[in-house]
Coordinates of C-alpha atoms in Angstrom, one line a residue:
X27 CA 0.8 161.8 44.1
X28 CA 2.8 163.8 46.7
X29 CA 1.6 163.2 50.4
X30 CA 1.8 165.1 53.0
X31 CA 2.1 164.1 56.9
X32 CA -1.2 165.0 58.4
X33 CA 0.8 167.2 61.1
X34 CA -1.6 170.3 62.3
X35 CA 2.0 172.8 61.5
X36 CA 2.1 171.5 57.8
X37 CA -2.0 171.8 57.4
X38 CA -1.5 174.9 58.4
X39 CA 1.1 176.0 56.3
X40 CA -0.2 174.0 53.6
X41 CA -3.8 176.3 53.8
X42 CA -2.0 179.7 54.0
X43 CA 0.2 178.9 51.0
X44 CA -2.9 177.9 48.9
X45 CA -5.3 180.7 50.0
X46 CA -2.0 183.2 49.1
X47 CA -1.7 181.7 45.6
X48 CA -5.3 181.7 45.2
X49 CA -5.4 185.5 46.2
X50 CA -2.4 186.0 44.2
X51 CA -3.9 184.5 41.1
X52 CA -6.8 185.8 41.3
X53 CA -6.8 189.3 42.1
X54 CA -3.0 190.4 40.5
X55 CA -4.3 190.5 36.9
X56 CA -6.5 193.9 38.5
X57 CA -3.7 194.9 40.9
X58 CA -1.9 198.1 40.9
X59 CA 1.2 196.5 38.9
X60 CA 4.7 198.6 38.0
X61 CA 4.6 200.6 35.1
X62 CA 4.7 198.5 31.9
X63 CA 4.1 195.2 33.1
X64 CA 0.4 195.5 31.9
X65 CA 1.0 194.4 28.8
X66 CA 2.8 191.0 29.4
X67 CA 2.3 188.4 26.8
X68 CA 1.7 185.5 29.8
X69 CA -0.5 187.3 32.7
X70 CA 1.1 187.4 36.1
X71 CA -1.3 185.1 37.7
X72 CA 0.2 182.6 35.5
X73 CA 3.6 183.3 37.0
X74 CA 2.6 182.5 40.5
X75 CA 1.1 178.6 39.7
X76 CA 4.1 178.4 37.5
X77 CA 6.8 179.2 39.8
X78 CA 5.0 176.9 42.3
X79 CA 5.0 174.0 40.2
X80 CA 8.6 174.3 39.4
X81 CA 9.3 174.3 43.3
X82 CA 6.8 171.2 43.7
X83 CA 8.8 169.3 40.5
X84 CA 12.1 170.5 42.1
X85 CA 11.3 168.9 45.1
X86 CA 10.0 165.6 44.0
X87 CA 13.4 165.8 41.8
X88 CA 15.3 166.1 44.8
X89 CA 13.7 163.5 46.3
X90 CA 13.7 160.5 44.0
X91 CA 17.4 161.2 42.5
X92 CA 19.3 163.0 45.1
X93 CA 19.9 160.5 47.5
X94 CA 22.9 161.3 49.4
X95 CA 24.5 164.6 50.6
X96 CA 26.6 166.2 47.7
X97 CA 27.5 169.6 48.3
X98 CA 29.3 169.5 51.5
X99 CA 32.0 166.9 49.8
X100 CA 32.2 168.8 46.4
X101 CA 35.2 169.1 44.7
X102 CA 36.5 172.8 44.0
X103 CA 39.1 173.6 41.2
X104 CA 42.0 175.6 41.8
X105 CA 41.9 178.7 39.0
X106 CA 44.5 180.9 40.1
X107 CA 46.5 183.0 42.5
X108 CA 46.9 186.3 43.4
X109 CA 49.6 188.6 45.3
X110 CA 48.4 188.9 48.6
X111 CA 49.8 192.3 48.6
X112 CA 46.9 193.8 46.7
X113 CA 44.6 193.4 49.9
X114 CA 46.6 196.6 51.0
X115 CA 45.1 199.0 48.3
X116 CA 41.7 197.3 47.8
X117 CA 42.3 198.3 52.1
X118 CA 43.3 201.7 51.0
X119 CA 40.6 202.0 48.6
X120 CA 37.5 201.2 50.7
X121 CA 38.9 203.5 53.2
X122 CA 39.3 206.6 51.2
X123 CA 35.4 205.5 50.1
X124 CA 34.4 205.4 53.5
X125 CA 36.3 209.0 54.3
X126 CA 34.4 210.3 51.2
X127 CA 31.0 209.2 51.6
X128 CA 31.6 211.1 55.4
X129 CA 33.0 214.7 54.0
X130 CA 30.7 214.4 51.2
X131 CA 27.9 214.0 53.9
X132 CA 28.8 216.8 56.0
X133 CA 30.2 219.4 53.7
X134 CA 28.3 218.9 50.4
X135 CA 25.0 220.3 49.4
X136 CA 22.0 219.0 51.8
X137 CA 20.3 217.1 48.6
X138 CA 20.0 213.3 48.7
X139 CA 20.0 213.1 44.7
X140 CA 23.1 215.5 44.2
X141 CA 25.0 214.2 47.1
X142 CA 27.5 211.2 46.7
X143 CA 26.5 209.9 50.4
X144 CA 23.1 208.7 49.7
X145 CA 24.4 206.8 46.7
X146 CA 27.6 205.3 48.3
X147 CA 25.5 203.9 51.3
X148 CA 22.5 202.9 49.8
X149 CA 23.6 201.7 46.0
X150 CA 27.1 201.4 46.3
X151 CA 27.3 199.3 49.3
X152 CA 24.2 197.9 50.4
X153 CA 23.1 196.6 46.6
X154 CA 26.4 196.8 44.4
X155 CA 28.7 195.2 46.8
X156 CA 26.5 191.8 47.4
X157 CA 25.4 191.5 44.2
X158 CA 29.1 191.7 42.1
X159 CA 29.9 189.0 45.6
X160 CA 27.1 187.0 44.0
X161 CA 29.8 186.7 40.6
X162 CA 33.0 187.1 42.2
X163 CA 33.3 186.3 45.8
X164 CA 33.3 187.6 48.9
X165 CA 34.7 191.3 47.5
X166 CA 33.6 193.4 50.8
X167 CA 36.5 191.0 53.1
X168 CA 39.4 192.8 50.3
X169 CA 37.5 196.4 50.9
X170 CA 35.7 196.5 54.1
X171 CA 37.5 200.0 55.6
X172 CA 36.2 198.9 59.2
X173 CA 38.8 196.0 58.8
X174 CA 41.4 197.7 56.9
X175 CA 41.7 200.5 60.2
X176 CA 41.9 198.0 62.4
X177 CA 44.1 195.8 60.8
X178 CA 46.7 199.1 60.7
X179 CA 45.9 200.1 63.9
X180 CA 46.3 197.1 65.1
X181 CA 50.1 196.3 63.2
X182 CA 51.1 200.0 64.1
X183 CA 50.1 199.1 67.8
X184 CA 52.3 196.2 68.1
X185 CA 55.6 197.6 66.7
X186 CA 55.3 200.5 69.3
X187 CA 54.5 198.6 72.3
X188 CA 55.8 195.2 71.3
X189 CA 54.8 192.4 74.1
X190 CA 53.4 194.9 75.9
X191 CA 50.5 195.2 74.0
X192 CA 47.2 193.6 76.2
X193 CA 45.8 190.3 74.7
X194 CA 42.4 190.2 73.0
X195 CA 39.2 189.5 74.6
X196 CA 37.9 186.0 73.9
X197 CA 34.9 186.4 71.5
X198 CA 31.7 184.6 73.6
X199 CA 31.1 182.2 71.7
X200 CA 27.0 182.1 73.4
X201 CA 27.1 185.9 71.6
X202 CA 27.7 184.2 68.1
X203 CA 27.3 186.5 65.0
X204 CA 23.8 188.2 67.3
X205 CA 25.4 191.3 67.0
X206 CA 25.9 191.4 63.5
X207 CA 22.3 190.4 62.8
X208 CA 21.3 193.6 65.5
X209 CA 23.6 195.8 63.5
X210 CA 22.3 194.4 60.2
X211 CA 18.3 195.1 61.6
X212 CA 19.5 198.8 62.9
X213 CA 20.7 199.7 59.4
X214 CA 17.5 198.6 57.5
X215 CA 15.6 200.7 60.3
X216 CA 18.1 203.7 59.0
X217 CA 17.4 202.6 55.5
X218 CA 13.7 202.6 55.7
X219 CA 12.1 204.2 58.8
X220 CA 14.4 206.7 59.9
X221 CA 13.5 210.5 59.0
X222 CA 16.8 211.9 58.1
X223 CA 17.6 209.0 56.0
X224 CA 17.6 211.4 52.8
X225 CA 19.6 214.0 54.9
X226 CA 23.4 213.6 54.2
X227 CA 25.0 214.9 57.0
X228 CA 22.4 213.1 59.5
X229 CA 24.2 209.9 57.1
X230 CA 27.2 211.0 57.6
X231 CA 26.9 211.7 61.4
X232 CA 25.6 207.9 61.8
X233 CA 28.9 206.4 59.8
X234 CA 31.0 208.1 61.9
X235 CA 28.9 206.6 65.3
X236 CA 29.3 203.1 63.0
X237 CA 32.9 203.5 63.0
X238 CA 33.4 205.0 66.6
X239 CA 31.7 201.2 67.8
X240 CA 33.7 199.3 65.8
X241 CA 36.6 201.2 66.5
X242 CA 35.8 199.8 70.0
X243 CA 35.0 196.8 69.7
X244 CA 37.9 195.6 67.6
X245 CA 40.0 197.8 70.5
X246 CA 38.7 194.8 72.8
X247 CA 38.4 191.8 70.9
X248 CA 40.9 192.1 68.2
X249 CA 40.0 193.5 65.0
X250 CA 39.6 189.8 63.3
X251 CA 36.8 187.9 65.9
X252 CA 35.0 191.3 66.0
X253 CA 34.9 191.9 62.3
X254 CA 33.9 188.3 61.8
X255 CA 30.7 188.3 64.8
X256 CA 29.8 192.3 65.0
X257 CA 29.9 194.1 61.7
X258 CA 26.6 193.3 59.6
X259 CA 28.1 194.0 56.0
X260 CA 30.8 191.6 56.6
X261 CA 28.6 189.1 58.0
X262 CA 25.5 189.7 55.5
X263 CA 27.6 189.7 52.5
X264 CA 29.8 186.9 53.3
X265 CA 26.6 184.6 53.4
X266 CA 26.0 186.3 49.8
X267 CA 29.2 185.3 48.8
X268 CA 28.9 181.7 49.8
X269 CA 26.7 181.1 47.0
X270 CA 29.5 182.4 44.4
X271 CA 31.4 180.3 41.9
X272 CA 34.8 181.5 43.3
X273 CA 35.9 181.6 46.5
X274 CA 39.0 183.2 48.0
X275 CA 41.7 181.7 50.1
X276 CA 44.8 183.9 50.9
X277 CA 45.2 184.9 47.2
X278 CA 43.9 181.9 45.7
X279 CA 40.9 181.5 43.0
X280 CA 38.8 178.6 43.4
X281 CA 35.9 177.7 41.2
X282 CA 33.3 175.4 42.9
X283 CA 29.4 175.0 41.8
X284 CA 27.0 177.9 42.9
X285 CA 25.7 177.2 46.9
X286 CA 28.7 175.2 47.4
X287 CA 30.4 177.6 50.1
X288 CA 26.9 177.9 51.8
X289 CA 26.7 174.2 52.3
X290 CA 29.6 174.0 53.5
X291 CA 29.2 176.0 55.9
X292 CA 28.1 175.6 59.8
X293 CA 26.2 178.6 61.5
X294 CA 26.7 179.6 64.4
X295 CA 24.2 181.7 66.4
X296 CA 23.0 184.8 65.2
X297 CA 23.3 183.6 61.7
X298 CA 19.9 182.5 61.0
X299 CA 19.1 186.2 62.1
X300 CA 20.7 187.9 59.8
X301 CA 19.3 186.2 56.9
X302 CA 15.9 186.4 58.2
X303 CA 16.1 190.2 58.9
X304 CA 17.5 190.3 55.5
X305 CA 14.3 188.5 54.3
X306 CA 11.7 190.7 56.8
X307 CA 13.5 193.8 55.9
X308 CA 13.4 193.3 52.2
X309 CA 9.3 192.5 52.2
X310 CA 8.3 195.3 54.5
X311 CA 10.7 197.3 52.4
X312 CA 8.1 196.2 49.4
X313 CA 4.9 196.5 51.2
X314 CA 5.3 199.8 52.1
X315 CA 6.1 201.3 48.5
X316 CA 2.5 199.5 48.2
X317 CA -0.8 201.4 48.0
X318 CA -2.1 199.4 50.5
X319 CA 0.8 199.8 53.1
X320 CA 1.3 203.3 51.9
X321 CA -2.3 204.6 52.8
X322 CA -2.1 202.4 55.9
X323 CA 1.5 203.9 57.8
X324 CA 0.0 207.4 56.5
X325 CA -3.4 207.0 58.4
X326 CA -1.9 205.6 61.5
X327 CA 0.6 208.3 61.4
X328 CA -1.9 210.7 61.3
X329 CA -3.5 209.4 64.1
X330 CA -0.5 209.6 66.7
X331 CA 0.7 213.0 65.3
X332 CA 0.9 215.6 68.1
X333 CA 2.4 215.8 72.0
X334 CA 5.4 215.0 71.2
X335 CA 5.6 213.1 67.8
X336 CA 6.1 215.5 64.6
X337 CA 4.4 213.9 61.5
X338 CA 7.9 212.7 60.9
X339 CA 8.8 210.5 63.7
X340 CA 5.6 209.3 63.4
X341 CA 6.0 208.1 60.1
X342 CA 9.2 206.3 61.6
X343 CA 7.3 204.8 64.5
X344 CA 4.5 203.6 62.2
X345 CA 7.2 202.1 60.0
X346 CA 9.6 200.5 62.6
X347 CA 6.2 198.4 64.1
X348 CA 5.2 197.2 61.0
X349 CA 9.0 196.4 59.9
X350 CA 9.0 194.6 63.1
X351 CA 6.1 192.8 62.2
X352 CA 7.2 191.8 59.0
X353 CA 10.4 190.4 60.8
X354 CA 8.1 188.7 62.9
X355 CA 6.1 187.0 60.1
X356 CA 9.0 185.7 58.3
X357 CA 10.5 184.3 62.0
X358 CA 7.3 182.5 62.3
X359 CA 7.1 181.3 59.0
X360 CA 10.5 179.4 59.5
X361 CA 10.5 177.9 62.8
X362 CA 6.9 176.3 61.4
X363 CA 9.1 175.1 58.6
X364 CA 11.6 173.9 61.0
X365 CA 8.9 172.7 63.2
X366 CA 7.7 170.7 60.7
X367 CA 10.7 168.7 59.9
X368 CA 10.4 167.1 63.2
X369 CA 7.9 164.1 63.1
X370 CA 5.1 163.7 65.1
X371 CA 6.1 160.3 66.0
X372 CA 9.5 161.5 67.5
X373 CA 8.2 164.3 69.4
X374 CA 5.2 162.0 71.0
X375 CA 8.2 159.3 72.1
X376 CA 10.2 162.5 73.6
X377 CA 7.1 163.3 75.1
X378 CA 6.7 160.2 76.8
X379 CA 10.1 159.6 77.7
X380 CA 9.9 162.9 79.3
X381 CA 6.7 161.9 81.4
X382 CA 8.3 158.1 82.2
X383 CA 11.3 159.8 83.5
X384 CA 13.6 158.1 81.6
X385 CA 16.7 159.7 79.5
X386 CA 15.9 160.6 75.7
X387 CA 17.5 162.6 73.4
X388 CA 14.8 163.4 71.9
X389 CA 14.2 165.4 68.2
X390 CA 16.2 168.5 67.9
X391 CA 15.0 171.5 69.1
X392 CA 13.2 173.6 66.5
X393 CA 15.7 176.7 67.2
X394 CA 18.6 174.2 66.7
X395 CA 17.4 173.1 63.1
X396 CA 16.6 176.7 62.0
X397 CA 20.6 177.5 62.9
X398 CA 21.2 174.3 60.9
X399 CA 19.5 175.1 57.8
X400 CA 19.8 178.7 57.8
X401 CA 22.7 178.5 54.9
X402 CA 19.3 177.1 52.8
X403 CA 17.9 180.5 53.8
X404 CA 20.5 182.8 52.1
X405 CA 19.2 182.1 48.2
X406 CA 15.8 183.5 49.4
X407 CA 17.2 186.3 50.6
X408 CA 19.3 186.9 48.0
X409 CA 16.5 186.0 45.9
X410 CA 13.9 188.8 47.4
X411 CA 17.1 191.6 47.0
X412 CA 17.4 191.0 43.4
X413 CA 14.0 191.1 42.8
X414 CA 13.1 193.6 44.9
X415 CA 16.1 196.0 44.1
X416 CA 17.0 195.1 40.8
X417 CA 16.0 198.1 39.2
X418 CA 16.7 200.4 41.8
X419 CA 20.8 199.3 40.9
X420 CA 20.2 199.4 37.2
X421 CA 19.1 202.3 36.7
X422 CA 20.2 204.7 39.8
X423 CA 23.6 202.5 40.0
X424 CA 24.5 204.4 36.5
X425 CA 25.1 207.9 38.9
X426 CA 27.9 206.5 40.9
X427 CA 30.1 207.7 38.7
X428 CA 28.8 211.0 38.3
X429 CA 28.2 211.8 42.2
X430 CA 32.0 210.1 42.4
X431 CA 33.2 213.0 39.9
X432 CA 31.4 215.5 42.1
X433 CA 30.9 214.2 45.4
X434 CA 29.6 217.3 46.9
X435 CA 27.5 218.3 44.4
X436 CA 29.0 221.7 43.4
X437 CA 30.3 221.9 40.4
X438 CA 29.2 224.2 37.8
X439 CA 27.1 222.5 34.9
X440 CA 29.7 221.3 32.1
X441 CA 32.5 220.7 35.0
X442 CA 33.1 217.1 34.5
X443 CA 35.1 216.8 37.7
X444 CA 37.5 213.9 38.7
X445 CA 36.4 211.5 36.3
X446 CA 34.8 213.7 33.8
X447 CA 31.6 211.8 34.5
X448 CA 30.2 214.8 36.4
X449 CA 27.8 215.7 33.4
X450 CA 26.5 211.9 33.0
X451 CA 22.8 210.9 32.8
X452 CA 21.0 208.3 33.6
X453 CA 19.5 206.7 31.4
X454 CA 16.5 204.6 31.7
X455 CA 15.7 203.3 28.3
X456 CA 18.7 200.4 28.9
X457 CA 16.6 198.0 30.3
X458 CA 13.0 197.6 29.6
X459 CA 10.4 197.3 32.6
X460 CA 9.0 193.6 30.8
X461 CA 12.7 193.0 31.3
X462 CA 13.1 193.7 35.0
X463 CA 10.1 191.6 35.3
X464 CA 11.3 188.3 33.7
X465 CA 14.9 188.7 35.4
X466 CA 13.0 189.5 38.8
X467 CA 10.8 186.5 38.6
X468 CA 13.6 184.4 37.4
X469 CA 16.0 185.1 40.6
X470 CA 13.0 184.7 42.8
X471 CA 12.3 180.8 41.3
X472 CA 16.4 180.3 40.9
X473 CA 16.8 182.0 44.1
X474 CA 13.8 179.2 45.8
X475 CA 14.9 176.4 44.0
X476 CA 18.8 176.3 45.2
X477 CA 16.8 176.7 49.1
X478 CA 14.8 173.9 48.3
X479 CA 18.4 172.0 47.0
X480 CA 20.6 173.3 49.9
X481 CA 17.7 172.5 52.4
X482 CA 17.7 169.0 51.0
X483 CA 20.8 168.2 51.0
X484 CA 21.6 169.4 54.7
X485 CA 18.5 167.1 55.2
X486 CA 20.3 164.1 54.3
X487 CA 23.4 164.8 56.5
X488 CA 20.6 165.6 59.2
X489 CA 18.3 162.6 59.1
X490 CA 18.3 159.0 57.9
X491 CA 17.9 159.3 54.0
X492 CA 14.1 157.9 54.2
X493 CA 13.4 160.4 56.3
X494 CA 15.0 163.5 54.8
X495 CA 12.8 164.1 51.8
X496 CA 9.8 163.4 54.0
X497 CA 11.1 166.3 56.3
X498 CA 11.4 168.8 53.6
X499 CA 7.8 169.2 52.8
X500 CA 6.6 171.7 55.4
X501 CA 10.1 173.7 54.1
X502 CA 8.4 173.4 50.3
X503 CA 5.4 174.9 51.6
X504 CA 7.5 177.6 53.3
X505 CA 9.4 177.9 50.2
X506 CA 5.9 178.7 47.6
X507 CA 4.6 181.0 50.3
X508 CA 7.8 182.9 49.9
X509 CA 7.9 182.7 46.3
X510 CA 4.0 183.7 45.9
X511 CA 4.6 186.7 48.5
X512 CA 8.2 187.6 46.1
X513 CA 5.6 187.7 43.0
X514 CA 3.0 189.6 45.1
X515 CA 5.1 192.3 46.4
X516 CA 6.6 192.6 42.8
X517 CA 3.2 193.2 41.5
X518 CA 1.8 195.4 43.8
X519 CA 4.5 198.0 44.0

């Protein structure tokens, strides 16, 4: 029988997981679920236990046969090698995207749905980019426009003024990837709070303030440690990519076992941040498509309508507190987690050695170990955008093309513009809704399990092996809350 260290942070955790799966299990089956998910042959209550169980086996798996870190010293395969000569148009590319999505915004018709804006920012980049990464690698380092300016800014800069040119700012390296995760919160806010989000040229307005800053920024500390530490695509979906089977190295294919790159990797600050704003943006995003939420941020808007809030802004303030909040959950939940993996023994000897006077290293901080295992992180929060926006890419992913062949939305009806693709429809049949449901429940367990394996394993390099396992078990307990909370969001929207 699995035991667990009678520590007051893992009771805790321990009781909130089990009251939320209770809840989950037994009030889902009644619950407001998506359209056509009624009728599932196994009923969702069943999917909650189930998942958790295949998290418990997974991590009694773990335990009793992985004994030793792996993933940090796994072998990668060379595949194959490209000329490095193509960065230029994949460059060229993402910038005539970039000065697209802008015009579009701010010359083409005022309509989110007929407007290729929207789409670019919201489809294109924020879900297709990281989830083709999750298959082929990091693909926003070959396209990322931000980079591609500055990079020929940059090489134009130095043939005119030679030696002359001023040196860099050193990158602080306190300031870490912080600005990045900031940049990463402040677009979520755009995405989901902020009244002109459906407003093209308010879009378009805000990408040209994005690229004014960056512009900046890579001005002062050269376009490669800025890129790197301030812009929140590159960081966010170079975590996604780390979890790929291929990684790139100046041209070169490599094909390594999924999570590899992510173990391999050491944080630095700011990037447990960014993953857990990824995770605290993605749950409020599904809470408030909720009845529940819904009613809520529309009664509390109500309230503090008038003086000088429209109904609007209100919405937007009711939405950023409790966006904030969900933030705020999430940070909690993982430094008790992280808490947790320190024993109670080694705290009560730091403890004393503090009181006696005498030197003592001590057990790690709790901050330190959540920047240590934050690359265990990045498959939940990878896991909650696939099953959160899964659908949302499958289905209004299919008009890229058409808003591409008529970015400004005014084109006669029958003009097939650029592509010819101007007339295409979505269409919604392609992929049924019990579908969405079994591939959205399947990335959220897939998505928990590799945590629970990269957690592990950076457990071993971490602690004596004896130890690690037994540190992991306030991180399962993090792990089913997040998977029950995945289902529970799924269901209820």
């Amino acid at each position: 029988m699995l035991r667990l260290p009678r520590s007051r942070t893992l009771a805790a955790l321990t009781g909130l997981a089990s009251l939320l799966a209770l809840t989950f299990g037994v009030g889902v089956a009644d619950a407001h679920g998506l359209v056509g998910r009624r009728d599932l042959p196994v009923p969702t209550w069943l999917f909650a236990w189930a998942a958790s169980a295949v998290l418990i086996a997974s991590f009694v798996g773990l335990g009793a046969l992985w004994r030793e870190p792996r993933l940090g010293r796994a072998n990668e395969r060379r595949l194959f090698r490209v000329p490095r000569w193509l960065e230029v148009p994949f460059g060229i590319l993402g910038v005539a995207l970039l000065v697209l999505t802008i015009v579009a915004g701010l010359r083409g018709v005022q309509i989110d749905t007929a407007n290729f804006a929207p789409t670019s920012l919201f489809v294109a980049l924020w879900l297709g980019v990281p989830f083709l990464s999750l298959l082929v690698g990091d693909l926003y380092a070959v396209l990322n426009p931000i980079r591609a300016v500055g990079r020929a800014t940059g090489w134009v800069a130095g043939r005119i003024a030679g030696d002359r040119l001023p040196e860099a700012l050193a990158w602080p390296e306190r300031l870490g990837r912080w600005p990045a995760a900031v940049g990463l919160a402040l677009f979520a806010w755009v995405e989901l709070c902020f009244p002109g989000r459906g407003d093209p040229s308010q879009l378009a307005v805000l990408i040209l303030l994005f690229c004014l800053v960056h512009g900046v920024g890579m001005s002062l500390y050269g376009t490669e440690a800025w890129v790197r530490n301030a812009d929140p695509f590159a960081a966010w979906f170079g975590w996604v990519a780390r979890l790929a089977p291929l990684r790139w190295d100046g041209g070169t294919a490599y094909l390594r076992a999924p999570g590899v790159g992510a173990a391999k990797e050491r944080p630095v600050a700011g990037d447990a941040a960014i993953v857990i704003v990824a995770i605290g943006t993605t749950t409020w995003d599904g809470l408030s498509g909720g009845e529940l939420m819904g009613t809520t941020v529309a009664d509390l808007a109500n309230d503090i309508t008038g003086g000088f809030l429209s109904a609007t802004w209100a919405n937007a303030v009711v939405n950023t507190i409790f966006m904030l909040l969900a933030i705020g959950v999430v940070t909690a939940l993982i430094f008790a987690g992280a808490r947790g993996m320190i024993s109670q023994r080694a705290r009560d000897a730091a403890a004393k050695a503090r009181e006696d006077g005498r030197a003592q290293g001590g057990p790690p901080a709790t901050a330190t170990l959540v920047r240590e295992f934050a690359p265990s992180l990045v498959p939940i929060a990878v896991a909650y955008a696939v099953g959160h926006y899964l659908s949302l890419l499958a289905f209004q992913g299919q008009a890229i093309l058409p808003l591409l062949s008529n970015p400004y939305g005014t084109l006669a009806e029958g003009d097939g513009g650029w592509l010819g693709a101007a007339g295409w429809t979505i269409d919604y049949t392609w992929l049924s809704s019990n579908a969405i449901w079994y591939l959205q429940v399947a990335a959220l367990v897939t998505g928990h399990v590799m945590s629970l394996t990269l957690s592990h394993d950076r457990a071993l390099e971490r602690f004596p092996r004896k130890r690690a396992a037994r540190s992991q078990r306030a991180m399962l307990v993090v792990a089913v809350l997040f998977t029950c909370n995945g289902l529970w969001l799924l269901s209820s929207v």
